[in-house]
XYZ file of C-alpha atoms in Angstrom:
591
model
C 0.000 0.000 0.000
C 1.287 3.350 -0.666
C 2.331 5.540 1.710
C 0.327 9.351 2.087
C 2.398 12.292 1.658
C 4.073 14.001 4.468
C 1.777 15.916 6.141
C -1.706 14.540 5.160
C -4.153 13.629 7.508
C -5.904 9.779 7.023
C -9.913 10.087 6.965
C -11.440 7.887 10.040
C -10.779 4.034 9.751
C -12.498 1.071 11.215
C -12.249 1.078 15.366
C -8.356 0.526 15.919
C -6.906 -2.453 17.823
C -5.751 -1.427 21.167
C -1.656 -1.555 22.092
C -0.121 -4.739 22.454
C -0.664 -6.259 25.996
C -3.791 -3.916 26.766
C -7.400 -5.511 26.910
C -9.715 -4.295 23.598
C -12.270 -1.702 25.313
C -15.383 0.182 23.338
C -14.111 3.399 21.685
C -14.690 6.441 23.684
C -15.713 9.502 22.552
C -12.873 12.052 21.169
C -11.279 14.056 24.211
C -10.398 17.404 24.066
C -7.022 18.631 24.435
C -6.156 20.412 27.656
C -4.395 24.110 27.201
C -1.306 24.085 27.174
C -1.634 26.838 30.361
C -3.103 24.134 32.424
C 0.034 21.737 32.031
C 1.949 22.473 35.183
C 4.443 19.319 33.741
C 5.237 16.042 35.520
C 7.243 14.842 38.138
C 10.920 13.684 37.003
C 11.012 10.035 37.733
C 13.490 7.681 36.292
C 12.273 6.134 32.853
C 11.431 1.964 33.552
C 14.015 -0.555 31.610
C 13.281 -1.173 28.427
C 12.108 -4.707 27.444
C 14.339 -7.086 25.735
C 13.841 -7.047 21.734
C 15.521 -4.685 18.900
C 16.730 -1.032 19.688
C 15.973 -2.081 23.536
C 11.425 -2.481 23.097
C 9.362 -4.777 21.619
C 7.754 -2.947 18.649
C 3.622 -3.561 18.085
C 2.492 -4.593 15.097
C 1.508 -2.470 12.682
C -2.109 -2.870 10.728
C -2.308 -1.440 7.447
C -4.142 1.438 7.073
C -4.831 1.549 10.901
C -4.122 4.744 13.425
C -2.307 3.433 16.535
C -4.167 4.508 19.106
C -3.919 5.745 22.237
C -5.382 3.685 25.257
C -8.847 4.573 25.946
C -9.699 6.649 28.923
C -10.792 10.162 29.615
C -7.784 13.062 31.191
C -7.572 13.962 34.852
C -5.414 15.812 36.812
C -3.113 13.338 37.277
C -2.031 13.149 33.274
C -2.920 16.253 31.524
C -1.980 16.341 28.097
C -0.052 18.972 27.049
C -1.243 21.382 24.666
C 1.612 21.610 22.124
C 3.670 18.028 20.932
C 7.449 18.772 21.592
C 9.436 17.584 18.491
C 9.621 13.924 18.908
C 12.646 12.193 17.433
C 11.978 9.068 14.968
C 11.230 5.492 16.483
C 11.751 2.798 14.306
C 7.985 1.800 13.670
C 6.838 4.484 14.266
C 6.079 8.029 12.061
C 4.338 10.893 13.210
C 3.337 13.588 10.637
C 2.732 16.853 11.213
C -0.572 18.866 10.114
C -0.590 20.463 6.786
C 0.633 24.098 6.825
C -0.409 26.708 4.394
C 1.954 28.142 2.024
C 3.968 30.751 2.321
C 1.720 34.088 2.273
C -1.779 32.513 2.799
C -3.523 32.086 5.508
C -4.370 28.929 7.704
C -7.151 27.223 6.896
C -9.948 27.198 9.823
C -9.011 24.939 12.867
C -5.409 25.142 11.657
C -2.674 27.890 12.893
C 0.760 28.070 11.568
C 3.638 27.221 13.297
C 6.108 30.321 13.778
C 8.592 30.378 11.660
C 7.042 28.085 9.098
C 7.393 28.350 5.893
C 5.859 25.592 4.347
C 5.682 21.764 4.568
C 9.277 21.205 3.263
C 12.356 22.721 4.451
C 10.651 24.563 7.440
C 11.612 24.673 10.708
C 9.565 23.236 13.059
C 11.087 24.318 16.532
C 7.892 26.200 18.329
C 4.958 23.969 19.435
C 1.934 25.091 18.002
C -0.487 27.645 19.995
C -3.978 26.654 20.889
C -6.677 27.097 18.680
C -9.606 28.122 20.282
C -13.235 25.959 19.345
C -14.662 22.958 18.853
C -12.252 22.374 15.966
C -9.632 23.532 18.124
C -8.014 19.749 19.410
C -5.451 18.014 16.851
C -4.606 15.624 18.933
C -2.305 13.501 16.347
C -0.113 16.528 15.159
C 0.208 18.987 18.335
C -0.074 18.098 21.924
C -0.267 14.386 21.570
C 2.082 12.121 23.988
C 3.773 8.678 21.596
C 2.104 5.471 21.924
C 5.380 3.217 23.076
C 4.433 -0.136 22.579
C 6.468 -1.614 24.864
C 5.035 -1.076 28.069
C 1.114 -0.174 27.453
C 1.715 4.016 27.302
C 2.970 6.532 25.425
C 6.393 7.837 26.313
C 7.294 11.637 25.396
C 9.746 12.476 23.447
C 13.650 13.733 24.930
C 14.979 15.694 21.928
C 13.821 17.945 19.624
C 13.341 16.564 15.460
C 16.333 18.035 13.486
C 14.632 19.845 10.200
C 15.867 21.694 6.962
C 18.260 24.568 7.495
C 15.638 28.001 7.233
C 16.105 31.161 8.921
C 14.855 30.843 13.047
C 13.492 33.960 14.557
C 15.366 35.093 17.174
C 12.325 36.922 18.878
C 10.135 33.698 19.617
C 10.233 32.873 23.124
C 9.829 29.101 22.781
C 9.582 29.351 26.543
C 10.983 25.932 28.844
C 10.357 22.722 27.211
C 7.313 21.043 28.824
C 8.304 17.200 30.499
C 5.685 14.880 30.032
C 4.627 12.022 32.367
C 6.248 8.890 31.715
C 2.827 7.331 32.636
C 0.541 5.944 30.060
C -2.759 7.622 29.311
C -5.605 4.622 30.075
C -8.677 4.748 27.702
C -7.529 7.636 25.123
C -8.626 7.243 22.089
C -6.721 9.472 19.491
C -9.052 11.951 16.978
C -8.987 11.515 13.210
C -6.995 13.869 12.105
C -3.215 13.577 12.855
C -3.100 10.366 12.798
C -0.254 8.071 12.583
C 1.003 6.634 9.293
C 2.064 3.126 8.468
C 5.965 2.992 8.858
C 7.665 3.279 5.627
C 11.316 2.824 5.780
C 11.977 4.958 2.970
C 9.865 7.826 3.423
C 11.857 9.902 6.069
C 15.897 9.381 7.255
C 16.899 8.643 10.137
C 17.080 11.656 12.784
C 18.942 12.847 15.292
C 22.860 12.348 13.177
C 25.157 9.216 13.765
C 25.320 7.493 17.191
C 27.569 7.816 19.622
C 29.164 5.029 21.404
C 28.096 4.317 24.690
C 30.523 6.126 27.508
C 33.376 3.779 28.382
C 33.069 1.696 25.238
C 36.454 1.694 23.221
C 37.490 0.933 19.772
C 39.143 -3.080 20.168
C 40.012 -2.719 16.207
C 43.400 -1.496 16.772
C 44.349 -4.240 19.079
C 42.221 -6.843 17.195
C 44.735 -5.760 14.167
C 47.520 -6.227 16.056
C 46.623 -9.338 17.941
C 46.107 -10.919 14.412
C 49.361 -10.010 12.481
C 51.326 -11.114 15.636
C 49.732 -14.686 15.612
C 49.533 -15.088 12.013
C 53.925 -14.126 12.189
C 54.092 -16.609 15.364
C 52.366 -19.152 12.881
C 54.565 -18.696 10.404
C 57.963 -19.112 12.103
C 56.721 -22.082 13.965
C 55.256 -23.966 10.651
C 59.096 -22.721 8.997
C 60.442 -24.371 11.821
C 58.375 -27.707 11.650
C 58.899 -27.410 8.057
C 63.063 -26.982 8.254
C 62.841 -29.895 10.610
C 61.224 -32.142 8.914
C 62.457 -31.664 5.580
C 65.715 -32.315 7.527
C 65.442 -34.992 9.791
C 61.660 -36.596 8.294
C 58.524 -36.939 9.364
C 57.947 -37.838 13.104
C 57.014 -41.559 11.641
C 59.910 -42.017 9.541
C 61.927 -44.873 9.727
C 65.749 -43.541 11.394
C 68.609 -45.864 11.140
C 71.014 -46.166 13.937
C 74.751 -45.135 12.919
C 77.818 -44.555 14.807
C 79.458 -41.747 15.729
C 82.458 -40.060 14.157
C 85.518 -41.796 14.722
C 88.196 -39.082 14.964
C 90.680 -41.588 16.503
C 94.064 -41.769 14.382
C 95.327 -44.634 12.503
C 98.081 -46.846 13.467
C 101.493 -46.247 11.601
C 101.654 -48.969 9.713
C 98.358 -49.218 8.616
C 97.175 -48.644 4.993
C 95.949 -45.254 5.708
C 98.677 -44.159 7.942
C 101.071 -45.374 5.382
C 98.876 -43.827 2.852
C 98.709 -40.305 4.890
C 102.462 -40.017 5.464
C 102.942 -40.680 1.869
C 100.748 -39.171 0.206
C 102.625 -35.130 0.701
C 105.150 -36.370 -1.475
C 104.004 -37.686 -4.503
C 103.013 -36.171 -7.715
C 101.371 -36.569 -10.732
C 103.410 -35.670 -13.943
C 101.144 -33.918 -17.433
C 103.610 -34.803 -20.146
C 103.101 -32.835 -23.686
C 105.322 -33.236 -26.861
C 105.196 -32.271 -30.490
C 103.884 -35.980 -31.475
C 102.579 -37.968 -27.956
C 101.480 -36.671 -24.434
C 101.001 -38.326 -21.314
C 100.499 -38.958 -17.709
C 102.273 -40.241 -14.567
C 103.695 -40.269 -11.245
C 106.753 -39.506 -9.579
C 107.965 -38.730 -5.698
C 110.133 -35.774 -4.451
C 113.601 -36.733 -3.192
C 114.930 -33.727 -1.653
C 113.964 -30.195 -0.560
C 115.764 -28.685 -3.830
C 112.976 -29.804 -6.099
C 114.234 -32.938 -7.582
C 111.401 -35.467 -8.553
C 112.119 -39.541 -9.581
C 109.824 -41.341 -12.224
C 110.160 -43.567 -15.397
C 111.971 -42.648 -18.476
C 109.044 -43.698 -20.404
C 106.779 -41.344 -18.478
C 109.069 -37.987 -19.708
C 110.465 -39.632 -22.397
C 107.266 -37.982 -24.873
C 108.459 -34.272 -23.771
C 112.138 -34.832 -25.794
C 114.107 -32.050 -25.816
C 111.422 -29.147 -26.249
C 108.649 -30.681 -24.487
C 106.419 -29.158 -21.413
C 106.134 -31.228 -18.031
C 103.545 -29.493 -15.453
C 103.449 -31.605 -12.037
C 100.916 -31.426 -9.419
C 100.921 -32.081 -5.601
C 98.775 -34.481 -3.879
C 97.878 -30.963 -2.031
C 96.526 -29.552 -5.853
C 99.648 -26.879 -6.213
C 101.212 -26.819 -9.795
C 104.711 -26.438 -10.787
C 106.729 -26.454 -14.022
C 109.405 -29.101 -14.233
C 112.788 -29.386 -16.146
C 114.421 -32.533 -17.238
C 118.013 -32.956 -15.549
C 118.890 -36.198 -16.381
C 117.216 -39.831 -17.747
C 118.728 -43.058 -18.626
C 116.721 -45.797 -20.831
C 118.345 -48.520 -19.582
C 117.321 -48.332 -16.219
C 113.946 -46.354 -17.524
C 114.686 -43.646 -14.740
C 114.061 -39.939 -15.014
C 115.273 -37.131 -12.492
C 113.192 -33.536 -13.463
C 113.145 -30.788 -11.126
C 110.818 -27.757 -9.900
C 111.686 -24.402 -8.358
C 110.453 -21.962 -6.520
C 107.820 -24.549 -4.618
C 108.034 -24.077 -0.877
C 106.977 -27.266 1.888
C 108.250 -30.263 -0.383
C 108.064 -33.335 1.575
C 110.211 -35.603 0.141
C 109.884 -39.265 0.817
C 112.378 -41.426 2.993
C 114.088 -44.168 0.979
C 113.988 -47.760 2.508
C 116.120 -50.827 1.875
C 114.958 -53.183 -1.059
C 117.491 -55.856 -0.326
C 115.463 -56.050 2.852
C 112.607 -56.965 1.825
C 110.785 -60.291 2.384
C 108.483 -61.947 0.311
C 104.848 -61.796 1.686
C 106.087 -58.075 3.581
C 102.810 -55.621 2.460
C 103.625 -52.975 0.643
C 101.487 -49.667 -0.868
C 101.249 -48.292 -4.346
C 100.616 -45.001 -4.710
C 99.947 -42.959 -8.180
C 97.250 -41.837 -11.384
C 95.923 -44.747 -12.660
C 94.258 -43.687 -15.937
C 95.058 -40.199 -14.493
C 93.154 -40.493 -11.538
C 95.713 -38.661 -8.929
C 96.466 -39.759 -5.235
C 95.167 -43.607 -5.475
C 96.471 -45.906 -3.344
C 96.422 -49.530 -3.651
C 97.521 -52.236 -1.479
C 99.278 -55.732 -1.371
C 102.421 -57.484 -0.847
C 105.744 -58.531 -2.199
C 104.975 -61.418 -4.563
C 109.101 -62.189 -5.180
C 112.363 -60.819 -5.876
C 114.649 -60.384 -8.364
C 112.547 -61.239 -11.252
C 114.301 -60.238 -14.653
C 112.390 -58.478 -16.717
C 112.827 -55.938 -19.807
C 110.814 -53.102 -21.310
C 111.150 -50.946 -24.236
C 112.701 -52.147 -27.158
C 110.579 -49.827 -29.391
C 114.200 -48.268 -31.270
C 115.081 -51.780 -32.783
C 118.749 -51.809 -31.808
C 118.571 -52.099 -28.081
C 119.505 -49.379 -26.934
C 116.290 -48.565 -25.321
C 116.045 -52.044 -23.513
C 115.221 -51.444 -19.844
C 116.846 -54.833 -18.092
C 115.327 -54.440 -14.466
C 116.049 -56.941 -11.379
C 112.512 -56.147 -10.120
C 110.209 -56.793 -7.150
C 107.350 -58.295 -8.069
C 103.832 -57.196 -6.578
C 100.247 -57.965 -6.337
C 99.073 -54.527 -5.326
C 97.200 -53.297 -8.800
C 98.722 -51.218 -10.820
C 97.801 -49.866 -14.142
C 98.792 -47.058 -16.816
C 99.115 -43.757 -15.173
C 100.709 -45.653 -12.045
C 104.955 -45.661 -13.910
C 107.242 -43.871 -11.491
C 105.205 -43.810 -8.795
C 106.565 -45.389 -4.905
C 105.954 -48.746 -3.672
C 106.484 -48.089 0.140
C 106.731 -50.772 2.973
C 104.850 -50.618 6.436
C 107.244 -47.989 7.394
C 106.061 -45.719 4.542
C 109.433 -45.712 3.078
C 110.205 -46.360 -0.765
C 111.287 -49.763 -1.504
C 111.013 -49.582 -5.538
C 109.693 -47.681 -8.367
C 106.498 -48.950 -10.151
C 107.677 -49.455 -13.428
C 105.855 -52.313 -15.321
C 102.920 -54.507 -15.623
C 101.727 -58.131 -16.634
C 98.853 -57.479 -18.797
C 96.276 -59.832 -19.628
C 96.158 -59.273 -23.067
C 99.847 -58.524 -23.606
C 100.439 -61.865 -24.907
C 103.954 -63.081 -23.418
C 106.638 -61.701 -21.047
C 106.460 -58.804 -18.927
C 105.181 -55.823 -20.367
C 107.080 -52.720 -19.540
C 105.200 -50.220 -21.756
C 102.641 -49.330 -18.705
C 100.989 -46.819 -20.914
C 99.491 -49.461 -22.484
C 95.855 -49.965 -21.811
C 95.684 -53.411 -20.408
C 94.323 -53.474 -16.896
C 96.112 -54.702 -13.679
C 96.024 -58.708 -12.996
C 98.119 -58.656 -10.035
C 101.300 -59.144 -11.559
C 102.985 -55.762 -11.399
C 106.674 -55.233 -11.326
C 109.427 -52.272 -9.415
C 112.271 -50.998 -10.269
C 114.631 -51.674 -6.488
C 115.298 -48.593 -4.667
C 119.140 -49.480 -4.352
C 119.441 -49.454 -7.739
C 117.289 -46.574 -8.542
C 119.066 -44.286 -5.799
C 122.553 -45.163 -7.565
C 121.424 -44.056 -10.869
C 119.371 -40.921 -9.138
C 122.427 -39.704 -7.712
C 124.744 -39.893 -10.974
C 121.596 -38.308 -12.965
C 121.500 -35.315 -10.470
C 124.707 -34.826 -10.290
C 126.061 -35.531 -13.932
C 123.282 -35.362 -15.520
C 123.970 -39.184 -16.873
C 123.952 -42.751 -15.741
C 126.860 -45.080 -15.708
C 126.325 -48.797 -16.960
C 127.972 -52.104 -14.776
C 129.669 -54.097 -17.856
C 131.674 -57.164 -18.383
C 133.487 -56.319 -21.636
C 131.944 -59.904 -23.523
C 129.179 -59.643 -26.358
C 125.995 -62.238 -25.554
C 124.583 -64.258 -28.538
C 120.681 -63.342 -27.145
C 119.285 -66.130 -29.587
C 121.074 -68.471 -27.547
C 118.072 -71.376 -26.750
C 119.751 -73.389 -24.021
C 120.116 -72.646 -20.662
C 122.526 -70.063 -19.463
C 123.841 -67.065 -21.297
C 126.174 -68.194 -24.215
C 128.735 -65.765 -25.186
C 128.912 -65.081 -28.963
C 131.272 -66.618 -30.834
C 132.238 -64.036 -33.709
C 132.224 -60.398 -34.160
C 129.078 -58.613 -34.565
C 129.229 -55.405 -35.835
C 132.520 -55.306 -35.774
C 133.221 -55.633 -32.461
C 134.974 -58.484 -30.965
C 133.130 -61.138 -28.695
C 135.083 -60.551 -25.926
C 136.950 -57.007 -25.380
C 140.388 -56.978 -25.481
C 141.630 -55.828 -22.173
C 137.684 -55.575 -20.618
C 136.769 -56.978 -17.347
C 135.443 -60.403 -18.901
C 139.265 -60.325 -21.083
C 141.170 -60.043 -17.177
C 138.536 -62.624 -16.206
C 139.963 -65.634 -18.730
C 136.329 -65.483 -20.629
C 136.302 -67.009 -23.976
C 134.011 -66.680 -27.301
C 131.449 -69.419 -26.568
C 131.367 -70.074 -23.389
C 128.213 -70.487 -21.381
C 127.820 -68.497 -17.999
C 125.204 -70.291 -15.799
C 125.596 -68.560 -12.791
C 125.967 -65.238 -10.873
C 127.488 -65.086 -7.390
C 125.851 -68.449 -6.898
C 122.077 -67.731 -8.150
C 121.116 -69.654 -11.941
C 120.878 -67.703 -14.833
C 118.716 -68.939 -17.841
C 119.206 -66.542 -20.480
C 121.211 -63.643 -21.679
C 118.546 -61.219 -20.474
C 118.882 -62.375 -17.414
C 122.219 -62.410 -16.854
C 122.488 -58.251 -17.886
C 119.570 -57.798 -15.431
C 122.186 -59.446 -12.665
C 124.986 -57.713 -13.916
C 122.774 -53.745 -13.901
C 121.401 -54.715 -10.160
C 125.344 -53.819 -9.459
C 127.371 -50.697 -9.506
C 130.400 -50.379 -11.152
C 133.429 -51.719 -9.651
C 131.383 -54.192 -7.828
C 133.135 -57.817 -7.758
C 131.176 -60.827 -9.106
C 131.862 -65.086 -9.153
C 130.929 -66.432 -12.572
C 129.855 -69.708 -13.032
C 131.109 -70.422 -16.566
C 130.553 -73.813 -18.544
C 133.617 -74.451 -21.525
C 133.868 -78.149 -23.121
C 131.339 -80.142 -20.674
C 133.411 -78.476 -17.712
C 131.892 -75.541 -15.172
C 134.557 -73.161 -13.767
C 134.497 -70.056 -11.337
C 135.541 -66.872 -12.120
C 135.943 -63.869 -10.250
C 135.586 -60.453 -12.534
C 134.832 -56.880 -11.281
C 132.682 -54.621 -12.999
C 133.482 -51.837 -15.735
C 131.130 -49.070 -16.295
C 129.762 -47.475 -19.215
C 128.256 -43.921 -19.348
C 125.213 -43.015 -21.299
C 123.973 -39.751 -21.636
């Protein structure tokens, strides 16, 4: 149903239900309002507590089209009305509307005066109540004078505040006079007059008055905390779902399965143990980068004295020639250029040197005519360029003759080498390296290998790419320290000789010496060691200082395990008969 303009006044309706909570009575007749003279005003009193339900009161219902009345009943003394209706601020559910005022410039209508300062029904200030009219017309009981049904409690209850209207101009000369306070009692048995009366509520006919709110007194603002409160738990949260996170992603889930290990062991190792051996070791040996015009390659050598000098294999240096480039490398990663002072094919040993590297730790030599078969021992080099690997085993036997080289031909590049044979593994990359004992001090120089697919004898070319089978062969340190020395300090080796040419195709047993010239030379040098001897062309030696000797090889492997000078006892076999001979050693110099 539409709602009436402000202002207009409903015609007379059907007999109005009474307030909520009051008994239904017979509609009196229409009361007349009281001057506003005769109000003397109530007694203050306290107002009663609102009952429970929105905005503090229980609101009435509302019928459509309906007045709410006032209760029925007729004034006394006791509750006057008064004669002019303060401003009453809005209730929600309820709407009072004032009386229609003339316009501007025309005069009320009869039974209707115009509020002072009035200008019209919009934008008018409505601050004076309205004076009496005087006859039977005179009561308006819904617009002026009138106390608010409050349908909480079975009365009306007056209004505290005065209705806020448009901005207009206020005459200053009105005497508005003190406020009237109305009696918070109800009113029994009134029953309102026609005109005046109250509209249904519409929620969009008229804002809400009297400005925003205020709190209630003591009530403060929890937002700022509330903000605060929140960011600091959401940043606890965080750091302690990081620090679940961190842990678990760490250490697993709390139901992960956790192995038991032992602790650290940061005890040492015993001396002669494979790692103490190897850790003692280890500072002085070095892996040799060999680059030529036509070949390069790789291997290992061990520092012999705090001026730089370095022992390996010829074979390993040998690619460099005269204009090559040797870089070595410490088992501690420094790098170092290297020189060639001296090398010697025969004995496939190689003395280069560094300068300018500070801390060298060279290595202690030991004793090979010491050693025992079955004594352990330790390889250490770059197999297949792989730096600082150690391998272990033990001394498989002794003096075992064997040659490498051979690639020139004529022999002259023959290695003949009384070596000790070992089953620790060694493989290409592993020539010139140190076989140490239990005392960590070098016994022999790994030199050669056994290879499986090498088809025969001992294999001295340990560049080649056959793999370790256990047989791997050293180069003594007593002879290697000899021909160290001269190297260093000469710059060449000298050769152990016995003056006699060998016939090497010889296929019996012993070494047979040759029987014509070869090359011009004669089979036995005139005036050699052999010569002083009483050694013939053809005869067959069999025997060095007591030990057999099988083949010509064999017997220059004996005769290189000695120095020059050295004395030996031949066994020597001429027409069925053996004989002894003692002959001392010549010497030969290569260079």
């Amino acid at each position: 149903m539409a709602t009436p303009a402000q202002g207009t006044a409903l015609p007379p309706q059907a007999a109005p239900l009474p307030p909520y909570g009051a008994p239904a009575t017979p509609q009196a007749a229409p009361q007349a309002a009281m001057p506003a003279a005769a109000y003397s005003g109530p007694p203050q009193s306290p107002a009663p507590a609102a009952p429970s339900g929105t905005n503090g009161e229980e609101r009435a219902p509302l019928v459509p089209g309906a007045e709410q009345p006032y209760p029925a009943g007729a004034a006394d003394a006791a509750h006057p009305r008064p004669a002019t209706d303060p401003a009453v601020p809005h209730r929600p559910g309820l709407l009072k509307t004032a009386a229609p005022q003339p316009a501007p410039g025309q005069a009320a209508a009869p039974g209707q005066t115009a509020a002072p300062g009035a200008t019209g029904s919009q934008g008018a200030p409505m601050d004076a109540p309205a004076a009496p009219v005087a006859g039977p017309d005179a009561p308006q009981e819904g617009t002026d004078g009138a106390f608010i049904p409050h349908p909480g409690d079975g009365g009306p209850r007056p209004a505290s505040a005065p209705t806020p209207h448009a901005p207009g101009p206020h005459p200053a000369s009105i005497d508005h006079g003190p406020t009237p306070t109305p009696d918070y009692a109800p009113l029994p048995n009134h029953t309102p007059t026609p005109q005046g009366a109250w509209h249904q509520y519409d929620p969009w006919s008229a804002p809400l008055q009297g400005g925003p709110v205020a709190p209630p007194a003591g009530r403060r603002s929890r937002r700022g905390p509330l903000v605060v409160g929140a960011v600091a738990l959401a940043l606890l949260a965080g750091g302690v779902g990081g620090g679940i996170g961190a842990y678990v992603e760490r250490y697993g889930g709390l139901s992960d399965i956790k192995l038991s290990q032992s602790g650290a062991d940061e005890g040492g190792r015993k001396p002669d143990s494979v790692a103490g051996i190897a850790q003692t070791a280890l500072p002085g040996v070095v892996t040799l980068h060999v680059r030529g015009s036509a070949e390069q390659g790789t291997g290992t050598g061990f520092v012999l004295d705090h001026q730089g000098h370095i022992l390996t294999n010829n074979h390993v240096v040998e690619p460099a020639g005269s204009g090559g480039e040797i870089s070595v490398t410490f088992s501690g990663g420094q790098t170092a250029k290297a020189k060639v002072v001296g090398r010697d094919g025969g004995y496939d040993l190689a003395v280069v040197q560094v300068e300018g590297v500070a801390g060298l730790r060279p290595l202690t030599l030991g004793n090979s005519d010491s050693v025992r078969v079955g004594d352990p021992v330790v390889a250490i080099g770059a197999p297949f360029d792989l730096a600082n690997t150690v391998t272990a085993g033990i001394i498989s036997a002794k003096q075992r003759p064997i040659t490498a080289g051979g690639k020139k031909g004529d022999g002259s590049d023959v290695s003949y080498v009384d070596a000790l044979q070992t089953d620790a593994p060694i493989n290409p990359g592993n020539s010139g390296g140190p076989l140490v004992d239990a005392k960590a001090r070098v016994i022999g120089i790994n030199s050669a290998i056994r290879a499986a697919d090498s088809g025969g004898g001992p294999d001295g070319d340990s560049q080649a790419q056959g793999g370790s089978i256990g047989l791997g062969f050293a180069i003594p340190i007593n002879q290697a320290k000899r021909v160290a020395e001269e190297l260093i300090n000469s710059g060449r080796a000298t050769h152990p000789v016995i003056g006699v040419t060998l016939e090497m195709e010889y296929a019996g047993d012993g070494a047979r010496v040759s029987e014509r010239s070869k090359d011009g030379r004669q089979p036995v040098l005139p005036g050699g060691p052999g010569a002083k001897a009483g050694i013939k062309a053809g005869d067959v030696i069999t025997k060095v200082d007591g030990a057999p000797v099988h083949s010509g090889e064999e017997l220059i492997v004996k005769i290189r395990s000695h120095r020059p000078g050295d004395t030996l006892v031949l066994t020597v076999q001429r027409g069925g008969k053996e004989r002894s001979v003692r002959l001392s050693l010549g010497s030969s110099s290569t260079g």
